[in-house]
C-alpha cells in the first residue's frame, strides 16, 4: 500500500511528500524523526526514533503487525 506519510525531523515538518518520492535530510541537531505509523485517515499511531547514526532509512509496510494492514514502519536500508 502507498500512503502520504507526514513526519518531522528535529521538530521541522517535511510538508506532504508524494508516495514513492525520496527525501534526504541531514540531521544538524539530534536526528529525531517522528511519524504517524498508521496510514489510515482518522487514526494516529506516532512513533519516534533517533536517526543520528547517519544511516539511510525508508518507510515500508510493516507486515508484522497482525490485524492492521495500514501499519508502516521506518527501516534502515543502508
mmCIF file of N, CA and C in Angstrom:
data_model
loop_
_atom_site.group_PDB
_atom_site.id
_atom_site.type_symbol
_atom_site.label_atom_id
_atom_site.label_comp_id
_atom_site.label_asym_id
_atom_site.label_seq_id
_atom_site.Cartn_x
_atom_site.Cartn_y
_atom_site.Cartn_z
ATOM 1 N N UNK A 1 0.842 -1.176 0.000
ATOM 2 C CA UNK A 1 0.000 0.000 0.000
ATOM 3 C C UNK A 1 0.885 1.237 0.000
ATOM 4 N N UNK A 2 0.363 2.317 -0.530
ATOM 5 C CA UNK A 2 1.124 3.560 -0.623
ATOM 6 C C UNK A 2 0.366 4.655 0.130
ATOM 7 N N UNK A 3 1.099 5.392 0.979
ATOM 8 C CA UNK A 3 0.493 6.442 1.786
ATOM 9 C C UNK A 3 1.315 7.714 1.688
ATOM 10 N N UNK A 4 0.665 8.835 1.930
ATOM 11 C CA UNK A 4 1.389 10.064 2.223
ATOM 12 C C UNK A 4 1.759 9.987 3.690
ATOM 13 N N UNK A 5 3.030 10.061 4.000
ATOM 14 C CA UNK A 5 3.494 9.925 5.373
ATOM 15 C C UNK A 5 4.075 11.251 5.834
ATOM 16 N N UNK A 6 3.333 11.949 6.659
ATOM 17 C CA UNK A 6 3.852 13.191 7.219
ATOM 18 C C UNK A 6 4.787 12.858 8.365
ATOM 19 N N UNK A 7 5.896 13.562 8.438
ATOM 20 C CA UNK A 7 6.843 13.320 9.514
ATOM 21 C C UNK A 7 7.605 14.592 9.816
ATOM 22 N N UNK A 8 8.217 14.620 10.986
ATOM 23 C CA UNK A 8 9.069 15.740 11.365
ATOM 24 C C UNK A 8 10.468 15.205 11.643
ATOM 25 N N UNK A 9 11.456 16.028 11.349
ATOM 26 C CA UNK A 9 12.841 15.730 11.702
ATOM 27 C C UNK A 9 13.318 16.888 12.562
ATOM 28 N N UNK A 10 13.725 16.574 13.778
ATOM 29 C CA UNK A 10 14.145 17.581 14.749
ATOM 30 C C UNK A 10 13.102 18.686 14.879
ATOM 31 N N UNK A 11 11.819 18.293 14.845
ATOM 32 C CA UNK A 11 10.724 19.231 15.048
ATOM 33 C C UNK A 11 10.293 20.014 13.821
ATOM 34 N N UNK A 12 10.958 19.812 12.684
ATOM 35 C CA UNK A 12 10.606 20.538 11.454
ATOM 36 C C UNK A 12 9.783 19.629 10.550
ATOM 37 N N UNK A 13 8.557 20.052 10.217
ATOM 38 C CA UNK A 13 7.670 19.265 9.362
ATOM 39 C C UNK A 13 8.185 19.256 7.937
ATOM 40 N N UNK A 14 8.064 18.102 7.297
ATOM 41 C CA UNK A 14 8.574 17.932 5.942
ATOM 42 C C UNK A 14 7.646 18.470 4.872
ATOM 43 N N UNK A 15 6.406 18.726 5.190
ATOM 44 C CA UNK A 15 5.412 19.034 4.172
ATOM 45 C C UNK A 15 4.638 17.774 3.875
ATOM 46 N N UNK A 16 4.160 17.617 2.662
ATOM 47 C CA UNK A 16 3.361 16.452 2.292
ATOM 48 C C UNK A 16 4.039 15.745 1.128
ATOM 49 N N UNK A 17 4.990 14.854 1.417
ATOM 50 C CA UNK A 17 5.718 14.185 0.330
ATOM 51 C C UNK A 17 4.810 13.243 -0.453
ATOM 52 N N UNK A 18 5.030 13.173 -1.730
ATOM 53 C CA UNK A 18 4.265 12.254 -2.578
ATOM 54 C C UNK A 18 4.743 10.829 -2.345
ATOM 55 N N UNK A 19 3.829 9.856 -2.392
ATOM 56 C CA UNK A 19 4.241 8.458 -2.246
ATOM 57 C C UNK A 19 5.312 8.094 -3.277
ATOM 58 N N UNK A 20 6.335 7.398 -2.825
ATOM 59 C CA UNK A 20 7.415 6.980 -3.714
ATOM 60 C C UNK A 20 8.501 8.008 -3.900
ATOM 61 N N UNK A 21 8.337 9.201 -3.329
ATOM 62 C CA UNK A 21 9.356 10.232 -3.508
ATOM 63 C C UNK A 21 10.495 10.030 -2.519
ATOM 64 N N UNK A 22 11.649 10.559 -2.849
ATOM 65 C CA UNK A 22 12.822 10.488 -1.985
ATOM 66 C C UNK A 22 13.000 11.810 -1.266
ATOM 67 N N UNK A 23 13.402 11.743 -0.019
ATOM 68 C CA UNK A 23 13.745 12.927 0.769
ATOM 69 C C UNK A 23 15.082 12.644 1.430
ATOM 70 N N UNK A 24 15.964 13.587 1.349
ATOM 71 C CA UNK A 24 17.253 13.466 2.033
ATOM 72 C C UNK A 24 17.304 14.543 3.103
ATOM 73 N N UNK A 25 17.506 14.102 4.337
ATOM 74 C CA UNK A 25 17.618 15.009 5.466
ATOM 75 C C UNK A 25 18.955 14.767 6.144
ATOM 76 N N UNK A 26 19.646 15.840 6.439
ATOM 77 C CA UNK A 26 20.863 15.760 7.232
ATOM 78 C C UNK A 26 20.536 16.318 8.605
ATOM 79 N N UNK A 27 20.785 15.545 9.612
ATOM 80 C CA UNK A 27 20.472 15.967 10.983
ATOM 81 C C UNK A 27 21.592 16.859 11.499
ATOM 82 N N UNK A 28 21.259 18.116 11.719
ATOM 83 C CA UNK A 28 22.222 19.050 12.287
ATOM 84 C C UNK A 28 22.025 19.205 13.784
ATOM 85 N N UNK A 29 20.985 18.592 14.286
ATOM 86 C CA UNK A 29 20.674 18.687 15.710
ATOM 87 C C UNK A 29 20.706 17.282 16.286
ATOM 88 N N UNK A 30 19.576 16.788 16.776
ATOM 89 C CA UNK A 30 19.542 15.490 17.441
ATOM 90 C C UNK A 30 19.229 14.327 16.512
ATOM 91 N N UNK A 31 18.687 14.576 15.333
ATOM 92 C CA UNK A 31 18.353 13.492 14.410
ATOM 93 C C UNK A 31 17.110 12.725 14.811
ATOM 94 N N UNK A 32 16.151 13.404 15.428
ATOM 95 C CA UNK A 32 14.926 12.749 15.896
ATOM 96 C C UNK A 32 13.852 12.849 14.815
ATOM 97 N N UNK A 33 13.325 11.706 14.400
ATOM 98 C CA UNK A 33 12.213 11.677 13.452
ATOM 99 C C UNK A 33 10.976 11.194 14.186
ATOM 100 N N UNK A 34 9.828 11.803 13.859
ATOM 101 C CA UNK A 34 8.549 11.387 14.410
ATOM 102 C C UNK A 34 7.561 11.298 13.265
ATOM 103 N N UNK A 35 6.788 10.207 13.225
ATOM 104 C CA UNK A 35 5.852 9.996 12.126
ATOM 105 C C UNK A 35 4.640 9.211 12.591
ATOM 106 N N UNK A 36 3.562 9.318 11.832
ATOM 107 C CA UNK A 36 2.341 8.568 12.098
ATOM 108 C C UNK A 36 2.458 7.225 11.386
ATOM 109 N N UNK A 37 2.524 6.154 12.155
ATOM 110 C CA UNK A 37 2.752 4.818 11.597
ATOM 111 C C UNK A 37 1.480 4.129 11.116
ATOM 112 N N UNK A 38 0.334 4.789 11.247
ATOM 113 C CA UNK A 38 -0.927 4.213 10.769
ATOM 114 C C UNK A 38 -1.403 5.028 9.571
ATOM 115 N N UNK A 39 -1.434 4.405 8.401
ATOM 116 C CA UNK A 39 -1.745 5.097 7.167
ATOM 117 C C UNK A 39 -3.194 5.486 6.968
ATOM 118 N N UNK A 40 -4.068 5.084 7.869
ATOM 119 C CA UNK A 40 -5.492 5.396 7.697
ATOM 120 C C UNK A 40 -5.805 6.818 8.149
ATOM 121 N N UNK A 41 -6.726 7.459 7.427
ATOM 122 C CA UNK A 41 -7.238 8.755 7.861
ATOM 123 C C UNK A 41 -8.016 8.566 9.157
ATOM 124 N N UNK A 42 -7.851 9.478 10.080
ATOM 125 C CA UNK A 42 -8.595 9.411 11.334
ATOM 126 C C UNK A 42 -7.974 8.529 12.393
ATOM 127 N N UNK A 43 -6.855 7.895 12.083
ATOM 128 C CA UNK A 43 -6.138 7.062 13.053
ATOM 129 C C UNK A 43 -4.725 7.608 13.201
ATOM 130 N N UNK A 44 -4.236 7.621 14.414
ATOM 131 C CA UNK A 44 -2.882 8.104 14.648
ATOM 132 C C UNK A 44 -2.128 7.146 15.563
ATOM 133 N N UNK A 45 -0.928 6.815 15.167
ATOM 134 C CA UNK A 45 -0.035 5.977 15.966
ATOM 135 C C UNK A 45 1.374 6.532 15.753
ATOM 136 N N UNK A 46 1.740 7.495 16.593
ATOM 137 C CA UNK A 46 3.024 8.164 16.388
ATOM 138 C C UNK A 46 4.175 7.352 16.963
ATOM 139 N N UNK A 47 5.255 7.318 16.179
ATOM 140 C CA UNK A 47 6.495 6.672 16.609
ATOM 141 C C UNK A 47 7.617 7.689 16.482
ATOM 142 N N UNK A 48 8.608 7.539 17.338
ATOM 143 C CA UNK A 48 9.738 8.460 17.352
ATOM 144 C C UNK A 48 11.029 7.657 17.443
ATOM 145 N N UNK A 49 12.007 8.027 16.601
ATOM 146 C CA UNK A 49 13.310 7.350 16.597
ATOM 147 C C UNK A 49 14.431 8.375 16.507
ATOM 148 N N UNK A 50 15.589 8.000 17.029
ATOM 149 C CA UNK A 50 16.793 8.801 16.887
ATOM 150 C C UNK A 50 17.570 8.243 15.709
ATOM 151 N N UNK A 51 17.751 9.061 14.683
ATOM 152 C CA UNK A 51 18.452 8.613 13.466
ATOM 153 C C UNK A 51 19.793 9.317 13.295
ATOM 154 N N UNK A 52 20.394 9.739 14.385
ATOM 155 C CA UNK A 52 21.649 10.483 14.319
ATOM 156 C C UNK A 52 22.840 9.617 13.929
ATOM 157 N N UNK A 53 22.610 8.337 13.634
ATOM 158 C CA UNK A 53 23.713 7.439 13.281
ATOM 159 C C UNK A 53 24.164 7.581 11.828
ATOM 160 N N UNK A 54 23.497 8.431 11.033
ATOM 161 C CA UNK A 54 23.912 8.665 9.650
ATOM 162 C C UNK A 54 23.454 7.604 8.675
ATOM 163 N N UNK A 55 22.566 6.717 9.077
ATOM 164 C CA UNK A 55 22.075 5.668 8.193
ATOM 165 C C UNK A 55 21.073 6.180 7.172
ATOM 166 N N UNK A 56 20.707 5.303 6.262
ATOM 167 C CA UNK A 56 19.691 5.587 5.249
ATOM 168 C C UNK A 56 18.465 4.758 5.608
ATOM 169 N N UNK A 57 17.317 5.402 5.690
ATOM 170 C CA UNK A 57 16.078 4.761 6.124
ATOM 171 C C UNK A 57 14.988 4.986 5.090
ATOM 172 N N UNK A 58 13.996 4.092 5.095
ATOM 173 C CA UNK A 58 12.823 4.308 4.249
ATOM 174 C C UNK A 58 11.585 3.754 4.939
ATOM 175 N N UNK A 59 10.448 4.373 4.613
ATOM 176 C CA UNK A 59 9.174 3.878 5.102
ATOM 177 C C UNK A 59 8.751 2.686 4.263
ATOM 178 N N UNK A 60 8.307 1.629 4.939
ATOM 179 C CA UNK A 60 7.827 0.426 4.266
ATOM 180 C C UNK A 60 6.616 -0.099 5.029
ATOM 181 N N UNK A 61 5.820 -0.922 4.348
ATOM 182 C CA UNK A 61 4.729 -1.608 5.034
ATOM 183 C C UNK A 61 5.303 -2.450 6.159
ATOM 184 N N UNK A 62 4.634 -2.434 7.298
ATOM 185 C CA UNK A 62 5.024 -3.272 8.426
ATOM 186 C C UNK A 62 4.114 -4.497 8.411
ATOM 187 N N UNK A 63 4.615 -5.574 7.889
ATOM 188 C CA UNK A 63 3.809 -6.798 7.752
ATOM 189 C C UNK A 63 3.789 -7.632 9.025
ATOM 190 N N UNK A 64 4.471 -7.182 10.070
ATOM 191 C CA UNK A 64 4.495 -7.955 11.313
ATOM 192 C C UNK A 64 3.361 -7.578 12.260
ATOM 193 N N UNK A 65 2.644 -6.508 11.968
ATOM 194 C CA UNK A 65 1.532 -6.094 12.821
ATOM 195 C C UNK A 65 0.272 -6.836 12.400
ATOM 196 N N UNK A 66 -0.138 -7.769 13.197
ATOM 197 C CA UNK A 66 -1.318 -8.582 12.882
ATOM 198 C C UNK A 66 -2.578 -7.750 13.045
ATOM 199 N N UNK A 67 -3.468 -7.818 12.082
ATOM 200 C CA UNK A 67 -4.748 -7.142 12.168
ATOM 201 C C UNK A 67 -4.750 -5.699 11.707
ATOM 202 N N UNK A 68 -3.608 -5.160 11.283
ATOM 203 C CA UNK A 68 -3.571 -3.784 10.781
ATOM 204 C C UNK A 68 -2.761 -3.732 9.489
ATOM 205 N N UNK A 69 -3.413 -3.860 8.343
ATOM 206 C CA UNK A 69 -2.691 -3.804 7.074
ATOM 207 C C UNK A 69 -2.253 -2.388 6.694
ATOM 208 N N UNK A 70 -2.601 -1.398 7.504
ATOM 209 C CA UNK A 70 -2.255 0.000 7.204
ATOM 210 C C UNK A 70 -1.044 0.482 7.990
ATOM 211 N N UNK A 71 -0.393 -0.407 8.691
ATOM 212 C CA UNK A 71 0.737 -0.068 9.546
ATOM 213 C C UNK A 71 1.987 0.098 8.700
ATOM 214 N N UNK A 72 2.734 1.187 8.940
ATOM 215 C CA UNK A 72 4.014 1.386 8.265
ATOM 216 C C UNK A 72 5.101 1.497 9.316
ATOM 217 N N UNK A 73 6.343 1.297 8.889
ATOM 218 C CA UNK A 73 7.479 1.358 9.803
ATOM 219 C C UNK A 73 8.644 1.974 9.055
ATOM 220 N N UNK A 74 9.596 2.458 9.787
ATOM 221 C CA UNK A 74 10.817 3.035 9.237
ATOM 222 C C UNK A 74 11.917 1.987 9.361
ATOM 223 N N UNK A 75 12.498 1.591 8.230
ATOM 224 C CA UNK A 75 13.525 0.546 8.218
ATOM 225 C C UNK A 75 14.850 1.104 7.702
ATOM 226 N N UNK A 76 15.925 0.651 8.305
ATOM 227 C CA UNK A 76 17.256 1.032 7.820
ATOM 228 C C UNK A 76 17.559 0.207 6.575
ATOM 229 N N UNK A 77 17.966 0.879 5.506
ATOM 230 C CA UNK A 77 18.249 0.194 4.236
ATOM 231 C C UNK A 77 19.711 0.331 3.806
ATOM 232 N N UNK A 78 20.475 1.184 4.479
ATOM 233 C CA UNK A 78 21.901 1.302 4.157
ATOM 234 C C UNK A 78 22.618 1.988 5.305
#
